Tab-separated table of C-alpha atoms in Angstrom:
chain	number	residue	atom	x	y	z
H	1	UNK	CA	47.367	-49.136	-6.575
H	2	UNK	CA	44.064	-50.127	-7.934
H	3	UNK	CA	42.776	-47.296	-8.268
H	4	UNK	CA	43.765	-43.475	-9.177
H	5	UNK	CA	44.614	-42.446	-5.592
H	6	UNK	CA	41.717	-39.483	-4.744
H	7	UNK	CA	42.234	-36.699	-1.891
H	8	UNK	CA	39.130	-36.709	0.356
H	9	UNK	CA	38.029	-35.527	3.857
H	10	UNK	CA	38.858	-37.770	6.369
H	11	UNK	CA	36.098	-39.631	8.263
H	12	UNK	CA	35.599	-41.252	11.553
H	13	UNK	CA	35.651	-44.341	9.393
H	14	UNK	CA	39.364	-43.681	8.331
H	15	UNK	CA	40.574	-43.087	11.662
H	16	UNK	CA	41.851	-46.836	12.382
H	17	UNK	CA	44.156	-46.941	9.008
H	18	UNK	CA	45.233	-43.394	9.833
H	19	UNK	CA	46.067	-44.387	13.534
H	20	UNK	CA	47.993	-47.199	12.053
H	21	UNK	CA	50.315	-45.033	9.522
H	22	UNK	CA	50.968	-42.494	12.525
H	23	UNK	CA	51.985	-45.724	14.909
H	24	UNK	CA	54.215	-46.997	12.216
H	25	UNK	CA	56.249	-43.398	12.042
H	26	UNK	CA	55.725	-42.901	16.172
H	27	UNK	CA	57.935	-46.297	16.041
H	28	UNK	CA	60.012	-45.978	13.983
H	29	UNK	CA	61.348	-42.467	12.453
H	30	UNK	CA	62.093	-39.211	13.901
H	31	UNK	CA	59.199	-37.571	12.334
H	32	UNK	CA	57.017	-37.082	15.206
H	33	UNK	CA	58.230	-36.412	18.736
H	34	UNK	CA	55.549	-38.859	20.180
H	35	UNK	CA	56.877	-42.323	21.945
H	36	UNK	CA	53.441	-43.734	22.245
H	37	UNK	CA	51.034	-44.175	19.378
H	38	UNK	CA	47.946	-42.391	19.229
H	39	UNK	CA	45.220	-44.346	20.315
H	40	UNK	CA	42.124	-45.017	17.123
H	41	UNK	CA	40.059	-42.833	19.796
H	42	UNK	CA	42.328	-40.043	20.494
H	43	UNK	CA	42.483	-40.177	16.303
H	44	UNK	CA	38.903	-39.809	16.177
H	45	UNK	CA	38.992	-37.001	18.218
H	46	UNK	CA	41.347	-35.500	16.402
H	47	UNK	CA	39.552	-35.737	13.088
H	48	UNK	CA	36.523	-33.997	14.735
H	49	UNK	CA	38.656	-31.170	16.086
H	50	UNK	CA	39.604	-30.131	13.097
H	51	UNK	CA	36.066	-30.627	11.536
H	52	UNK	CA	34.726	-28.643	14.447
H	53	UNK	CA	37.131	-25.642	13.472
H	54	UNK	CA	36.524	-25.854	9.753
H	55	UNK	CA	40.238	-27.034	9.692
H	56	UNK	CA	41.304	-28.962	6.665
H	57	UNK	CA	42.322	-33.154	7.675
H	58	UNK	CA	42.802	-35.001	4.533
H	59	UNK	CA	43.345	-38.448	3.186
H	60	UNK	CA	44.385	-39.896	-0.168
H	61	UNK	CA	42.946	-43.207	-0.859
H	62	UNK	CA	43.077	-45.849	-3.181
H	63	UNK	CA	39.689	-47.273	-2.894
H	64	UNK	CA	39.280	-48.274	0.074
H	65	UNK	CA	43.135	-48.235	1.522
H	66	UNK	CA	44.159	-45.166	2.718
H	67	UNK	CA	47.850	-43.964	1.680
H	68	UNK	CA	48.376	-41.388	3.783
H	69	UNK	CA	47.096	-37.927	5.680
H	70	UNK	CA	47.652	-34.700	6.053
H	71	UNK	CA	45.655	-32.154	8.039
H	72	UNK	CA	46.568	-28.061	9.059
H	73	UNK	CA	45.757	-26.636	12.658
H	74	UNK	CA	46.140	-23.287	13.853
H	75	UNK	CA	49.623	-22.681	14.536
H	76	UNK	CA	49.059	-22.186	18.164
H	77	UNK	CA	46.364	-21.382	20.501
H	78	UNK	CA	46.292	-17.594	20.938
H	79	UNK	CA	44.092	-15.435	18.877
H	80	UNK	CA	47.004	-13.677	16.951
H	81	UNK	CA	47.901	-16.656	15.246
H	82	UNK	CA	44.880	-17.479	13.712
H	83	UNK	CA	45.984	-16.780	10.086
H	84	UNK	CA	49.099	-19.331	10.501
H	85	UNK	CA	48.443	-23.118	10.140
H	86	UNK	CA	50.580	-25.912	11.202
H	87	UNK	CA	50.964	-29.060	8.598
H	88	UNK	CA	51.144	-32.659	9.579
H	89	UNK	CA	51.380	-35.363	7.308
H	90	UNK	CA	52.257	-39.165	7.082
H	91	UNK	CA	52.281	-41.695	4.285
H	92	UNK	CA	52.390	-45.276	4.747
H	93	UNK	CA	55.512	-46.682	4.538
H	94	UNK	CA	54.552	-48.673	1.745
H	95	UNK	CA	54.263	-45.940	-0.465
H	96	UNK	CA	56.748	-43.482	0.610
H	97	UNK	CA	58.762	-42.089	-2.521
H	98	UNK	CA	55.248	-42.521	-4.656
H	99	UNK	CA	53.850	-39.161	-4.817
H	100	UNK	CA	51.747	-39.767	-2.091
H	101	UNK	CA	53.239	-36.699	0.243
H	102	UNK	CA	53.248	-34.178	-3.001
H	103	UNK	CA	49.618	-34.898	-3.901
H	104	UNK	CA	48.353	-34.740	-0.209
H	105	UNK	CA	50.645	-31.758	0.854
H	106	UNK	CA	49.708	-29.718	-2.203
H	107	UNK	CA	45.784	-30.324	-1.736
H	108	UNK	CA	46.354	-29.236	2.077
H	109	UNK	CA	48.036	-26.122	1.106
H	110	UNK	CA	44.920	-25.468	-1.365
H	111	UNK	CA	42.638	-26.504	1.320
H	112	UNK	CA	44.365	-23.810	4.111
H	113	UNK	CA	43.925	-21.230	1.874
H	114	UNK	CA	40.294	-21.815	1.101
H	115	UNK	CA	39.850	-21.476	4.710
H	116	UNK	CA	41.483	-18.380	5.433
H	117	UNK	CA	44.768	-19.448	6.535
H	118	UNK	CA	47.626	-16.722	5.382
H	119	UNK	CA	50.677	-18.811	6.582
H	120	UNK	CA	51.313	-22.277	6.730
H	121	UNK	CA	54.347	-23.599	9.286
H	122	UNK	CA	56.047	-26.819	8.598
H	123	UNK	CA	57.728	-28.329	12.140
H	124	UNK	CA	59.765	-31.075	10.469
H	125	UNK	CA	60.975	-33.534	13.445
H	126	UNK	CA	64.666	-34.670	13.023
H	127	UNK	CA	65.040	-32.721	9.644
H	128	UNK	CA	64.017	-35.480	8.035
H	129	UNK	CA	65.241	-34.703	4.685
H	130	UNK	CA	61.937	-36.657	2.640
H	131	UNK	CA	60.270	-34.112	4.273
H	132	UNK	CA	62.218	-31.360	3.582
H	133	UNK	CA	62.237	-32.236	-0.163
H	134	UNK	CA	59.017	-32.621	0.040
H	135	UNK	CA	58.434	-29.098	1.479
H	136	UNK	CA	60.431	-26.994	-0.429
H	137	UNK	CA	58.944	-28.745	-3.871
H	138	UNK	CA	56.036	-27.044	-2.652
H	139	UNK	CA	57.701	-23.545	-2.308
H	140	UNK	CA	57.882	-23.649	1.427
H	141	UNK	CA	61.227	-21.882	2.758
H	142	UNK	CA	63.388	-22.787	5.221
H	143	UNK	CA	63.413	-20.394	8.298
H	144	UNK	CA	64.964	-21.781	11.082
H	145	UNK	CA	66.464	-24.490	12.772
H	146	UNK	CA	65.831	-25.949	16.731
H	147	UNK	CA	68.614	-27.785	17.562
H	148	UNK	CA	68.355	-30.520	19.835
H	149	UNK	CA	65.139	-30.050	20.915
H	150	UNK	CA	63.634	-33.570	21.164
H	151	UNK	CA	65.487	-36.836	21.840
H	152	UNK	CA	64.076	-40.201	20.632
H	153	UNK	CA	65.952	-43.646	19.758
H	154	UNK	CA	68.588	-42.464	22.114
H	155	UNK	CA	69.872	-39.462	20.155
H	156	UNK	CA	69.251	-35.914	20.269
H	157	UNK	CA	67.137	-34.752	17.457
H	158	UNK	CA	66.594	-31.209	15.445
H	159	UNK	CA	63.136	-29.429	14.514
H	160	UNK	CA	63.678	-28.012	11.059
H	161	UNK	CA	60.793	-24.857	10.572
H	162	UNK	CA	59.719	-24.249	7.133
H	163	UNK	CA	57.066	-21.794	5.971
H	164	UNK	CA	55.306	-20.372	3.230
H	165	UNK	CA	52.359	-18.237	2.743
H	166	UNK	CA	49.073	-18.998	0.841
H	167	UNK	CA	46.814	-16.520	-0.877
H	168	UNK	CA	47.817	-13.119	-0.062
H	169	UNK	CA	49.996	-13.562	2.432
H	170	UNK	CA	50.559	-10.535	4.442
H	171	UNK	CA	50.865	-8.480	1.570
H	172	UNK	CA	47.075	-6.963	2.178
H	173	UNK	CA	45.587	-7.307	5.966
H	174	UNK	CA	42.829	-9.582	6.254
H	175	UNK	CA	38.886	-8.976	5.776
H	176	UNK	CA	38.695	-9.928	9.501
H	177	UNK	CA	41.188	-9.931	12.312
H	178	UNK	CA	41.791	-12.746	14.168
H	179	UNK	CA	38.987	-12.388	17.706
């Protein structure tokens, strides 16, 4: 690296670097369940999605290189789950194992809670165990276990669920329920 690595918003301008780090997992790892890349458009419009919700979607750059991503969306799409975030994040492969993940998962989790966000979900494709590790340094919990659930490369594969909560939790209710 060139430069300390810095944790920014990710821009429209980022999207063709991040495209390329999700293609490389998509291709090769277990991560995500996808067989087909997503497209620099369809990355684009992910990016704005999240903007549009106020949902965090970082990056951690060096310079002008981006490293890796990580962004939170609501859980799912019903109005009772609109305290619970989902993670997602990738690192490019050349700089896996470098502290990438830790510095971009742990500025997520700070960036769910300043939203609002009481719970975040991890959905870890094939139980990858990097991403376990990852996880649990981060004092998410491990809470269940779908086995067999996706099937990729020609094997079946597990979703590994981890969770933990951010701010308060549910140890107080919210100042406003979920519409």
């Amino acid at each position: 690296m060139t430069h300390p690595p810095t944790i920014k918003p990710a821009s429209e301008g980022d999207a063709a670097q991040i495209a390329g780090i999700y293609a490389h997992h998509v291709r090769n790892g277990t991560a995500s369940f996808d067989t087909e890349p997503r497209s620099i458009e369809a990355t684009i419009a992910k990016i704005a999605e999240c903007d549009a919700h106020g949902w965090p979607f970082l990056v951690c750059a060096d310079g002008d290189t981006i490293l890796g991503y990580a962004y939170a969306t609501q859980f799912r799409d019903r109005p009772a789950y609109g305290l619970a975030c989902e993670d997602s994040i990738y690192v490019h492969p050349d700089h896996v194992g470098k502290g990438v993940g830790k510095l971009l998962l742990s500025a997520l989790v700070d960036a769910a809670e300043a939203f609002g966000f009481r719970q975040m979900l991890a959905v870890i494709g094939g139980g990858e165990p990097a991403s376990v590790a990852l996880h649990a340094s981060l004092g998410f919990e491990h809470v269940g276990r779908m086995r067999s659930v996706g099937r990729k490369f020609g094997r079946w594969l597990d979703s590994v669920y981890m969770q933990r909560a951010l701010g308060a939790g549910d140890s107080q209710p919210p100042s406003k329920e979920p519409a």
